[in-house]
């Protein structure tokens, strides 16, 4: 998951690391999306400029 101030970029892969999800969500859409999603592991991208 790549986070910014207003938009989240989601990229999901399966066990074979094949892409299965590409989605851009606004901050207000994020909770509703994950409430409907099955349990999953989430990784968040970080860089030196992250605050």
PDB file of N, CA and C in Angstrom:
ATOM      1  N   UNK A   1       0.853  -1.162   0.000  1.00  0.00           N
ATOM      2  CA  UNK A   1       0.000   0.000   0.000  1.00  0.00           C
ATOM      3  C   UNK A   1       0.903   1.230   0.000  1.00  0.00           C
ATOM      4  N   UNK A   2       0.643   2.119  -0.930  1.00  0.00           N
ATOM      5  CA  UNK A   2       1.357   3.391  -0.995  1.00  0.00           C
ATOM      6  C   UNK A   2       0.402   4.455  -0.486  1.00  0.00           C
ATOM      7  N   UNK A   3       0.796   5.158   0.560  1.00  0.00           N
ATOM      8  CA  UNK A   3      -0.085   6.160   1.144  1.00  0.00           C
ATOM      9  C   UNK A   3       0.372   7.563   0.762  1.00  0.00           C
ATOM     10  N   UNK A   4      -0.577   8.428   0.648  1.00  0.00           N
ATOM     11  CA  UNK A   4      -0.295   9.844   0.452  1.00  0.00           C
ATOM     12  C   UNK A   4      -1.295  10.597   1.315  1.00  0.00           C
ATOM     13  N   UNK A   5      -1.366  11.880   1.146  1.00  0.00           N
ATOM     14  CA  UNK A   5      -2.280  12.634   1.991  1.00  0.00           C
ATOM     15  C   UNK A   5      -3.744  12.333   1.697  1.00  0.00           C
ATOM     16  N   UNK A   6      -4.075  12.040   0.441  1.00  0.00           N
ATOM     17  CA  UNK A   6      -5.483  11.877   0.094  1.00  0.00           C
ATOM     18  C   UNK A   6      -5.813  10.584  -0.643  1.00  0.00           C
ATOM     19  N   UNK A   7      -4.818   9.905  -1.189  1.00  0.00           N
ATOM     20  CA  UNK A   7      -5.076   8.738  -2.033  1.00  0.00           C
ATOM     21  C   UNK A   7      -4.196   7.566  -1.592  1.00  0.00           C
ATOM     22  N   UNK A   8      -4.784   6.358  -1.589  1.00  0.00           N
ATOM     23  CA  UNK A   8      -4.053   5.136  -1.303  1.00  0.00           C
ATOM     24  C   UNK A   8      -3.992   4.311  -2.582  1.00  0.00           C
ATOM     25  N   UNK A   9      -2.808   3.871  -2.969  1.00  0.00           N
ATOM     26  CA  UNK A   9      -2.637   2.990  -4.118  1.00  0.00           C
ATOM     27  C   UNK A   9      -2.475   1.573  -3.587  1.00  0.00           C
ATOM     28  N   UNK A  10      -3.396   0.689  -3.951  1.00  0.00           N
ATOM     29  CA  UNK A  10      -3.330  -0.699  -3.499  1.00  0.00           C
ATOM     30  C   UNK A  10      -2.844  -1.589  -4.633  1.00  0.00           C
ATOM     31  N   UNK A  11      -1.965  -2.509  -4.303  1.00  0.00           N
ATOM     32  CA  UNK A  11      -1.462  -3.501  -5.261  1.00  0.00           C
ATOM     33  C   UNK A  11      -1.448  -4.829  -4.527  1.00  0.00           C
ATOM     34  N   UNK A  12      -2.264  -5.770  -4.981  1.00  0.00           N
ATOM     35  CA  UNK A  12      -2.355  -7.064  -4.318  1.00  0.00           C
ATOM     36  C   UNK A  12      -1.800  -8.172  -5.180  1.00  0.00           C
ATOM     37  N   UNK A  13      -1.161  -9.139  -4.540  1.00  0.00           N
ATOM     38  CA  UNK A  13      -0.622 -10.311  -5.236  1.00  0.00           C
ATOM     39  C   UNK A  13      -1.077 -11.568  -4.516  1.00  0.00           C
ATOM     40  N   UNK A  14      -1.110 -12.680  -5.250  1.00  0.00           N
ATOM     41  CA  UNK A  14      -1.447 -13.967  -4.646  1.00  0.00           C
ATOM     42  C   UNK A  14      -0.167 -14.656  -4.163  1.00  0.00           C
ATOM     43  N   UNK A  15      -0.278 -15.900  -3.742  1.00  0.00           N
ATOM     44  CA  UNK A  15       0.877 -16.636  -3.203  1.00  0.00           C
ATOM     45  C   UNK A  15       2.002 -16.795  -4.228  1.00  0.00           C
ATOM     46  N   UNK A  16       1.654 -16.811  -5.517  1.00  0.00           N
ATOM     47  CA  UNK A  16       2.662 -16.929  -6.581  1.00  0.00           C
ATOM     48  C   UNK A  16       3.185 -15.557  -7.012  1.00  0.00           C
ATOM     49  N   UNK A  17       2.763 -14.516  -6.278  1.00  0.00           N
ATOM     50  CA  UNK A  17       3.133 -13.124  -6.552  1.00  0.00           C
ATOM     51  C   UNK A  17       2.613 -12.610  -7.887  1.00  0.00           C
ATOM     52  N   UNK A  18       1.499 -13.198  -8.362  1.00  0.00           N
ATOM     53  CA  UNK A  18       0.813 -12.690  -9.539  1.00  0.00           C
ATOM     54  C   UNK A  18      -0.110 -11.550  -9.103  1.00  0.00           C
ATOM     55  N   UNK A  19      -0.135 -10.438  -9.839  1.00  0.00           N
ATOM     56  CA  UNK A  19      -1.033  -9.329  -9.470  1.00  0.00           C
ATOM     57  C   UNK A  19      -2.502  -9.765  -9.499  1.00  0.00           C
ATOM     58  N   UNK A  20      -3.226  -9.456  -8.441  1.00  0.00           N
ATOM     59  CA  UNK A  20      -4.653  -9.771  -8.377  1.00  0.00           C
ATOM     60  C   UNK A  20      -5.495  -8.548  -8.015  1.00  0.00           C
ATOM     61  N   UNK A  21      -4.842  -7.443  -7.666  1.00  0.00           N
ATOM     62  CA  UNK A  21      -5.568  -6.238  -7.273  1.00  0.00           C
ATOM     63  C   UNK A  21      -4.739  -5.009  -7.590  1.00  0.00           C
ATOM     64  N   UNK A  22      -5.348  -4.058  -8.248  1.00  0.00           N
ATOM     65  CA  UNK A  22      -4.778  -2.718  -8.438  1.00  0.00           C
ATOM     66  C   UNK A  22      -5.929  -1.754  -8.245  1.00  0.00           C
ATOM     67  N   UNK A  23      -5.808  -0.888  -7.262  1.00  0.00           N
ATOM     68  CA  UNK A  23      -6.923  -0.018  -6.931  1.00  0.00           C
ATOM     69  C   UNK A  23      -6.411   1.278  -6.321  1.00  0.00           C
ATOM     70  N   UNK A  24      -7.073   2.366  -6.649  1.00  0.00           N
ATOM     71  CA  UNK A  24      -6.764   3.658  -6.050  1.00  0.00           C
ATOM     72  C   UNK A  24      -7.975   4.082  -5.231  1.00  0.00           C
ATOM     73  N   UNK A  25      -7.767   4.333  -3.947  1.00  0.00           N
ATOM     74  CA  UNK A  25      -8.858   4.715  -3.056  1.00  0.00           C
ATOM     75  C   UNK A  25      -8.564   6.037  -2.384  1.00  0.00           C
ATOM     76  N   UNK A  26      -9.578   6.834  -2.246  1.00  0.00           N
ATOM     77  CA  UNK A  26      -9.454   8.049  -1.448  1.00  0.00           C
ATOM     78  C   UNK A  26      -9.514   7.640   0.028  1.00  0.00           C
ATOM     79  N   UNK A  27      -8.986   8.496   0.871  1.00  0.00           N
ATOM     80  CA  UNK A  27      -8.917   8.190   2.302  1.00  0.00           C
ATOM     81  C   UNK A  27     -10.279   7.769   2.857  1.00  0.00           C
ATOM     82  N   UNK A  28     -11.346   8.440   2.468  1.00  0.00           N
ATOM     83  CA  UNK A  28     -12.670   8.130   3.010  1.00  0.00           C
ATOM     84  C   UNK A  28     -13.225   6.798   2.506  1.00  0.00           C
ATOM     85  N   UNK A  29     -12.682   6.252   1.426  1.00  0.00           N
ATOM     86  CA  UNK A  29     -13.121   4.964   0.890  1.00  0.00           C
ATOM     87  C   UNK A  29     -12.370   3.776   1.502  1.00  0.00           C
ATOM     88  N   UNK A  30     -11.271   4.062   2.156  1.00  0.00           N
ATOM     89  CA  UNK A  30     -10.363   3.025   2.635  1.00  0.00           C
ATOM     90  C   UNK A  30     -11.006   2.076   3.650  1.00  0.00           C
ATOM     91  N   UNK A  31     -11.642   2.610   4.670  1.00  0.00           N
ATOM     92  CA  UNK A  31     -12.226   1.768   5.717  1.00  0.00           C
ATOM     93  C   UNK A  31     -13.297   0.865   5.136  1.00  0.00           C
ATOM     94  N   UNK A  32     -14.169   1.412   4.300  1.00  0.00           N
ATOM     95  CA  UNK A  32     -15.245   0.601   3.704  1.00  0.00           C
ATOM     96  C   UNK A  32     -14.666  -0.543   2.870  1.00  0.00           C
ATOM     97  N   UNK A  33     -13.581  -0.281   2.131  1.00  0.00           N
ATOM     98  CA  UNK A  33     -12.959  -1.319   1.311  1.00  0.00           C
ATOM     99  C   UNK A  33     -12.457  -2.470   2.177  1.00  0.00           C
ATOM    100  N   UNK A  34     -11.730  -2.163   3.252  1.00  0.00           N
ATOM    101  CA  UNK A  34     -11.160  -3.216   4.088  1.00  0.00           C
ATOM    102  C   UNK A  34     -12.195  -3.893   4.988  1.00  0.00           C
ATOM    103  N   UNK A  35     -13.310  -3.237   5.263  1.00  0.00           N
ATOM    104  CA  UNK A  35     -14.382  -3.904   6.006  1.00  0.00           C
ATOM    105  C   UNK A  35     -14.959  -5.059   5.195  1.00  0.00           C
ATOM    106  N   UNK A  36     -14.974  -4.936   3.877  1.00  0.00           N
ATOM    107  CA  UNK A  36     -15.524  -5.963   2.997  1.00  0.00           C
ATOM    108  C   UNK A  36     -14.474  -6.989   2.544  1.00  0.00           C
ATOM    109  N   UNK A  37     -13.203  -6.687   2.704  1.00  0.00           N
ATOM    110  CA  UNK A  37     -12.129  -7.571   2.237  1.00  0.00           C
ATOM    111  C   UNK A  37     -11.928  -8.739   3.204  1.00  0.00           C
ATOM    112  N   UNK A  38     -11.491  -9.888   2.683  1.00  0.00           N
ATOM    113  CA  UNK A  38     -11.168 -11.000   3.581  1.00  0.00           C
ATOM    114  C   UNK A  38      -9.905 -10.671   4.382  1.00  0.00           C
ATOM    115  N   UNK A  39      -9.661 -11.371   5.492  1.00  0.00           N
ATOM    116  CA  UNK A  39      -8.434 -11.142   6.252  1.00  0.00           C
ATOM    117  C   UNK A  39      -7.211 -11.268   5.334  1.00  0.00           C
ATOM    118  N   UNK A  40      -6.276 -10.365   5.498  1.00  0.00           N
ATOM    119  CA  UNK A  40      -5.109 -10.333   4.610  1.00  0.00           C
ATOM    120  C   UNK A  40      -3.915  -9.685   5.294  1.00  0.00           C
ATOM    121  N   UNK A  41      -2.752  -9.837   4.702  1.00  0.00           N
ATOM    122  CA  UNK A  41      -1.540  -9.184   5.182  1.00  0.00           C
ATOM    123  C   UNK A  41      -1.378  -7.887   4.398  1.00  0.00           C
ATOM    124  N   UNK A  42      -1.051  -6.805   5.101  1.00  0.00           N
ATOM    125  CA  UNK A  42      -0.893  -5.504   4.452  1.00  0.00           C
ATOM    126  C   UNK A  42       0.518  -5.002   4.703  1.00  0.00           C
ATOM    127  N   UNK A  43       1.159  -4.535   3.650  1.00  0.00           N
ATOM    128  CA  UNK A  43       2.479  -3.905   3.764  1.00  0.00           C
ATOM    129  C   UNK A  43       2.342  -2.454   3.331  1.00  0.00           C
ATOM    130  N   UNK A  44       3.019  -1.569   4.012  1.00  0.00           N
ATOM    131  CA  UNK A  44       2.951  -0.147   3.693  1.00  0.00           C
ATOM    132  C   UNK A  44       4.318   0.318   3.223  1.00  0.00           C
ATOM    133  N   UNK A  45       4.325   0.978   2.082  1.00  0.00           N
ATOM    134  CA  UNK A  45       5.572   1.506   1.527  1.00  0.00           C
ATOM    135  C   UNK A  45       6.053   2.677   2.381  1.00  0.00           C
ATOM    136  N   UNK A  46       7.342   2.736   2.613  1.00  0.00           N
ATOM    137  CA  UNK A  46       7.927   3.839   3.367  1.00  0.00           C
ATOM    138  C   UNK A  46       9.163   4.347   2.633  1.00  0.00           C
ATOM    139  N   UNK A  47       9.417   5.626   2.767  1.00  0.00           N
ATOM    140  CA  UNK A  47      10.618   6.206   2.172  1.00  0.00           C
ATOM    141  C   UNK A  47      11.193   7.238   3.128  1.00  0.00           C
ATOM    142  N   UNK A  48      12.338   7.775   2.793  1.00  0.00           N
ATOM    143  CA  UNK A  48      13.011   8.727   3.660  1.00  0.00           C
ATOM    144  C   UNK A  48      12.200   9.974   3.943  1.00  0.00           C
ATOM    145  N   UNK A  49      11.310  10.349   3.029  1.00  0.00           N
ATOM    146  CA  UNK A  49      10.496  11.550   3.202  1.00  0.00           C
ATOM    147  C   UNK A  49       9.199  11.305   3.947  1.00  0.00           C
ATOM    148  N   UNK A  50       8.959  10.076   4.385  1.00  0.00           N
ATOM    149  CA  UNK A  50       7.717   9.770   5.089  1.00  0.00           C
ATOM    150  C   UNK A  50       7.693  10.462   6.441  1.00  0.00           C
ATOM    151  N   UNK A  51       6.507  10.974   6.791  1.00  0.00           N
ATOM    152  CA  UNK A  51       6.362  11.616   8.105  1.00  0.00           C
ATOM    153  C   UNK A  51       5.183  11.063   8.842  1.00  0.00           C
TER     154      UNK A  51
END
